[in-house]
Structure formats: structure tokens, C-alpha cells
Tab-separated table of C-alpha atoms in Angstrom:
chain	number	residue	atom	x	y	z
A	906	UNK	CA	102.176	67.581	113.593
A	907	UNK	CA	101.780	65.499	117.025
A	908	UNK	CA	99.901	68.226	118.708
A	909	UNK	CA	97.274	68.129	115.897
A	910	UNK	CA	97.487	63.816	115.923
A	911	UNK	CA	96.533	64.234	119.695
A	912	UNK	CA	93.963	67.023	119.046
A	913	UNK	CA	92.445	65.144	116.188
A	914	UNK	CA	91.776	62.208	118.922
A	915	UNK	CA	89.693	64.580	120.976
A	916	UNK	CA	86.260	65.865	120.892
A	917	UNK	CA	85.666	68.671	118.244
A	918	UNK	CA	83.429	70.860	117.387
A	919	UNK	CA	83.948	70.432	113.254
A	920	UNK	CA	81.109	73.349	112.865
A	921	UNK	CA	82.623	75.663	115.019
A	922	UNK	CA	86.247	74.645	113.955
A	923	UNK	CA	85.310	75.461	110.217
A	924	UNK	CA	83.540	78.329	110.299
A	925	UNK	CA	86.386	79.299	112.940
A	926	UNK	CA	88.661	78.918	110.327
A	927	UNK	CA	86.670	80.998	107.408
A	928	UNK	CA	86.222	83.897	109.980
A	929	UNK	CA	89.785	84.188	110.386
A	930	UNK	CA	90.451	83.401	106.746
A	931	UNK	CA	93.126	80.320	107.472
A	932	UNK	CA	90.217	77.958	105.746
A	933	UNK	CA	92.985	76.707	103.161
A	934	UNK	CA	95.543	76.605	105.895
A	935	UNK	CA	93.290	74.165	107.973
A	936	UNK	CA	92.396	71.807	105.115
A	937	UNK	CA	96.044	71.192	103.605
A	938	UNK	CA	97.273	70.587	107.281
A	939	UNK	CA	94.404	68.127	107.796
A	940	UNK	CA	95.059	66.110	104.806
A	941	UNK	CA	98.688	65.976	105.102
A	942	UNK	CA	98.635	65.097	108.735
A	943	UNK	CA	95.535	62.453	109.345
A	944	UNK	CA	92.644	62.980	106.813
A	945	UNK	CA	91.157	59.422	108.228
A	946	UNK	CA	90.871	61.084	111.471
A	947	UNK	CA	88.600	63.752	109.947
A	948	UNK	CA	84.641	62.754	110.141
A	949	UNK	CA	83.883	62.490	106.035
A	950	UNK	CA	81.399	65.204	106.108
A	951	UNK	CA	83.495	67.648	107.436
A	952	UNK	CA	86.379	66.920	105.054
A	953	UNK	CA	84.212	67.373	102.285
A	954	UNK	CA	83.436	70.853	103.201
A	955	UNK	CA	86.962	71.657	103.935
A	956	UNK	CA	87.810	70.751	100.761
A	957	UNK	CA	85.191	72.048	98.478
A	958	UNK	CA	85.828	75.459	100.763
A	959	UNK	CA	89.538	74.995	99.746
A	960	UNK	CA	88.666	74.103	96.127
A	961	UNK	CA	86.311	77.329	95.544
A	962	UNK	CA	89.299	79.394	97.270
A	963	UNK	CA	92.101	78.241	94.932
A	964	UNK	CA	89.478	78.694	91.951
A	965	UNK	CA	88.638	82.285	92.871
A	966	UNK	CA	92.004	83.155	93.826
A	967	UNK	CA	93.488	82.243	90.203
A	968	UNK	CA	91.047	83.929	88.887
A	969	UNK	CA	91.713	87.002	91.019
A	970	UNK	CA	95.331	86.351	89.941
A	971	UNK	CA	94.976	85.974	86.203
A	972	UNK	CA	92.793	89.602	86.582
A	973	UNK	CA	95.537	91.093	88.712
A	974	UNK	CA	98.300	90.466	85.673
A	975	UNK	CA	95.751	91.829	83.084
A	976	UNK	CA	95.834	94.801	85.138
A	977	UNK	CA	99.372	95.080	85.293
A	978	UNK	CA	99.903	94.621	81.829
A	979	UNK	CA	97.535	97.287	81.439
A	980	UNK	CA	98.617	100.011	83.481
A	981	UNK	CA	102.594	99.105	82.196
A	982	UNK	CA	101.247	99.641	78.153
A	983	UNK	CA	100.107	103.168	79.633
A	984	UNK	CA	103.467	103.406	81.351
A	985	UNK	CA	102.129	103.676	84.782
A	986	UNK	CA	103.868	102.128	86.853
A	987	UNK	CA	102.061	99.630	89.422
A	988	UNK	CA	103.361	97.694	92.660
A	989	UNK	CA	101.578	94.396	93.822
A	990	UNK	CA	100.061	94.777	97.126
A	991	UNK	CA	98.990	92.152	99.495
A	992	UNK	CA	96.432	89.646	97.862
A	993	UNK	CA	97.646	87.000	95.608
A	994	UNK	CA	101.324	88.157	95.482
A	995	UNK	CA	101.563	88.126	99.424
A	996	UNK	CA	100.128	84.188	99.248
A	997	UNK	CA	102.461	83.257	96.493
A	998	UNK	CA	105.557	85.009	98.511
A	999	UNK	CA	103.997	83.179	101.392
A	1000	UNK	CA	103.584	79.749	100.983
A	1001	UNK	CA	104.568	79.187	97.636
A	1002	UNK	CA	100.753	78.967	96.509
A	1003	UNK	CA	98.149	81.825	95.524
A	1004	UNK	CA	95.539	78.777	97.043
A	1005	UNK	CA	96.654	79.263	100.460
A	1006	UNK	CA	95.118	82.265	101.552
A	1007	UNK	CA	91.803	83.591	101.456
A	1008	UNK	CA	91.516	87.154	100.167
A	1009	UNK	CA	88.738	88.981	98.493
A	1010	UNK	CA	89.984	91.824	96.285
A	1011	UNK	CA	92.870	92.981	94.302
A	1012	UNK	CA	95.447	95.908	95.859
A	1013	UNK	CA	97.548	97.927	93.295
A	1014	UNK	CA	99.916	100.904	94.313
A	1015	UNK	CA	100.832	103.776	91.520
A	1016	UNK	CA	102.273	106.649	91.352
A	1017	UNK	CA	100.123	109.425	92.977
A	1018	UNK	CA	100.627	111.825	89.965
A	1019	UNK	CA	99.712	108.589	87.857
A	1020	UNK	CA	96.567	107.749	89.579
A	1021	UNK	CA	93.722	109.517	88.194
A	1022	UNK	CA	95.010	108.410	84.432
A	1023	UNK	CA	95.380	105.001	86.257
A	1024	UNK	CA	91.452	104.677	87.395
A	1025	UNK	CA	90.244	106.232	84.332
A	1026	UNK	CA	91.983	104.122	82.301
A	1027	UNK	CA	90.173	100.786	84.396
A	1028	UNK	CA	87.227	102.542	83.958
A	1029	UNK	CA	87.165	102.494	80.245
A	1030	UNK	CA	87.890	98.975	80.546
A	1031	UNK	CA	84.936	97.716	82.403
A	1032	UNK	CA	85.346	99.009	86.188
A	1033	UNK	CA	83.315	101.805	87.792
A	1034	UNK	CA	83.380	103.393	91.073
A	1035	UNK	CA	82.380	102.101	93.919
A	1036	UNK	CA	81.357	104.919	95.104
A	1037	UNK	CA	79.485	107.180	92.809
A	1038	UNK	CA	81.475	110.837	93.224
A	1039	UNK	CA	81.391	113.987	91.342
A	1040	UNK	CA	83.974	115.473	89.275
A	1041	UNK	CA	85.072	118.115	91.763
A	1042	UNK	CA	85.317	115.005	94.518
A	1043	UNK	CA	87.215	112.956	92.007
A	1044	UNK	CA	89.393	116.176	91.243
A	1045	UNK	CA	90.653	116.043	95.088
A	1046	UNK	CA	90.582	112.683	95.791
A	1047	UNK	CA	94.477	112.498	95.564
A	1048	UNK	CA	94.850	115.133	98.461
A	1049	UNK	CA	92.733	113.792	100.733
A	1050	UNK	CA	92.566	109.556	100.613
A	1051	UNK	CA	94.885	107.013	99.572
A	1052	UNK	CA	92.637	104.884	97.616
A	1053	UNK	CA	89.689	104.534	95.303
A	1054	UNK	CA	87.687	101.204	95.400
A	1055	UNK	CA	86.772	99.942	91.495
A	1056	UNK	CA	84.104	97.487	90.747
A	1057	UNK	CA	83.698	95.280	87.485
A	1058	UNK	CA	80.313	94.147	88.254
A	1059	UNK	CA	80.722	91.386	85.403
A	1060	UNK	CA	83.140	89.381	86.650
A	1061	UNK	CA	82.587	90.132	90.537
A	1062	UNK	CA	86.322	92.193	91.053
A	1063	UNK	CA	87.237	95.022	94.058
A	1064	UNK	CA	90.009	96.733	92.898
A	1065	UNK	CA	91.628	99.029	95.283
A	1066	UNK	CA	94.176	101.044	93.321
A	1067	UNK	CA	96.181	102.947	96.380
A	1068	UNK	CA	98.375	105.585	95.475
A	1069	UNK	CA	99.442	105.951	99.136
A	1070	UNK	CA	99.177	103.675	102.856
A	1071	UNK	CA	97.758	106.257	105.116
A	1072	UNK	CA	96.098	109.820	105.061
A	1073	UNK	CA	96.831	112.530	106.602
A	1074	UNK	CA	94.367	111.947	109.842
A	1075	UNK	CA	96.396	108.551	110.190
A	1076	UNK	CA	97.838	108.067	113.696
A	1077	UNK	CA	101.015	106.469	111.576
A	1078	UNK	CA	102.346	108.229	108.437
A	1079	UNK	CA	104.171	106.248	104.985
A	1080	UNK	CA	105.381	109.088	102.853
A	1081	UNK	CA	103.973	107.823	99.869
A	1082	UNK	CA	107.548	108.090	97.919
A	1083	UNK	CA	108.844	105.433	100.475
A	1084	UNK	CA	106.468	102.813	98.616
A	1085	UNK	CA	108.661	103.259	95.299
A	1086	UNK	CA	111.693	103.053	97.043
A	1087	UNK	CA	113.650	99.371	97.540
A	1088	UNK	CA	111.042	97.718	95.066
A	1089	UNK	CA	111.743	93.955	94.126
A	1090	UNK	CA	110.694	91.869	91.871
A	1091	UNK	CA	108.345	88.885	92.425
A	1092	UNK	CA	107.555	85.747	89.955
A	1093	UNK	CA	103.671	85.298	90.153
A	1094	UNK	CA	101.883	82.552	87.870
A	1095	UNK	CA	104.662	83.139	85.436
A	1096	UNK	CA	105.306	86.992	85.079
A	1097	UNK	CA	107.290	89.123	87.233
A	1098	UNK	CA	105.727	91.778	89.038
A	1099	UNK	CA	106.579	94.765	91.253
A	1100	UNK	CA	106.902	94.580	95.279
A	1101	UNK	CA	108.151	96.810	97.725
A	1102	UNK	CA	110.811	94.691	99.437
């Protein structure tokens, strides 16, 4: 807190601190520190775009968040079951608030012998590939990646449902059974979801 008093007594750059910020997706980060530590020491203009930054962040990323438990409570009514990866759960178990990080998709881990039923079943419901395939390439696409990248077009979603970490050219291996192993469970926005601890 003292270091950023001093700092905010100094010349800066609010451009290049801000867009800083965004590049290296600590935009929310930034704001909340600034107006808990010395928002009269930030020039008006450039607290206004911190903040309208931070407000469109915490608006997409409940959003995202509300989409992520439809999802879930999806997959579960077609007893697959599905592990929380990274995005809003990682914020939440984080800092305490889905707001606080930027992110721009949704991550989901299944069962590999679940995942084909798993993506066909989000396609029915409005996603599509992002990558157009054929039937043979979707046929293999569990022996030779880790994920497939989903798109609903209507409400502006990536969903990467991952069935594994790494493939097999990956310098590092995850045996994809590890993921299921030592899972936790997480409260997020109300409902408790599956982590790997």
C-alpha cells in the first residue's frame, strides 16, 4: 500500500499503465487496488476507464459463470461427469470474486470415454464446432488431442471441453486418470462444483 501511495505521486503513464494492465489481464486487479488505496490520486479520466473496464469484466464474467453452471447441470442430468477448470472457478478460489480476473472462455474436463456424448450433447443445445471436422476426424479426436473448442455464436461463448491436459507430442505428460483423482468440491455463485484439488 505505501509503495503504490509513493508511486501514485510520480509521473505515470495512465495509457500505457492501462492497457499494461489489460495485456496482462490484471485490469480488475489494478482498479480495486486503486480505489481502495488513493482513488483521488488517480487523474478522473483514467479512473473512469478503469472502472467501466472493471465493470464490463465483472458483467461478462457472471455471465460466463451463470453459462458455466448451465453446463454443469447439463452434462450431470446426462450423468457425465464434469470438473471446473480454470476460468471463473479459479477467480472465485482466488480472490473470493469471479470479477477479479479477466478470462475469456469456459474450461470443462470429462471423462475421455464420456466426451464425444459430452460435445454432442452441447451441440444439440446451441454450440457448434469451432472447427468444422468430418466424422472420421471427430471419430479420432479422443486419441489424438485433449480438447475440442465449442462456439454458441448467440450468446458469444468458447467452450473448451478437455478430456485430458496434454497430448501425446507434449514435452510434459498428465495421465488423464490423474485429473479424476483427489477431486474437491468448490462453492461457485451458489452451487458446488467439481475441482481437482
Amino acid at each position: 500500500r505505501e509503495k503504490v501511495s509513493v508511486l501514485l505521486q510520480t509521473e505515470i503513464d495512465w495509457d500505457f499503465l492501462i492497457r499494461t494492465a489489460h495485456q496482462h489481464r490484471v485490469l480488475p486487479l489494478l482498479y480495486r487496488t486503486l480505489a481502495d488505496i488513493s482513488p483521488n490520486h488517480v487523474p478522473e479520466q483514467a479512473m473512469d476507464r478503469l472502472r467501466r473496464a472493471y465493470q464490463a469484466n465483472a458483467s461478462r464474467n457472471l455471465f460466463l459463470t451463470g453459462e458455466l453452471l448451465k453446463v454443469i447441470d447439463l452434462l450431470q442430468a446426462h450423468d457425465i461427469q464434469a470438473i471446473s477448470y480454470k476460468g471463473p472457478v479459479l477467480a472465485a478460489a482466488i480472490y473470493g470474486d469471479v470479477s477479479m480476473r479477466q478470462f475469456s472462455d469456459l474450461d470443462i474436463i470429462v471423462p475421455v470415454s464420456d466426451a464425444e456424448r459430452a460435445w454432442s450433447l452441447l451441440m444439440s443445445r446451441g454450440y457448434r464446432l469451432a472447427k468444422e471436422m468430418s466424422r472420421k476426424e471427430l471419430a479420432t479426436l479422443t486419441e489424438t488431442e485433449k480438447d475440442i473448442t465449442l462456439l454458441r455464436d448467440d450468446a458469444g461463448i468458447d467452450l473448451e471441453l478437455h478430456w485430458g491436459i496434454t497430448t501425446d507430442i507434449s514435452p510434459i505428460q498428465v495421465d488423464p486418470q490423474f485429473l479424476w483423482k483427489n477431486l474437491n468440491t468448490f462453492s461457485i455463485a451458489g452451487k458446488t462444483v467439481q475441482i481437482h484439488a
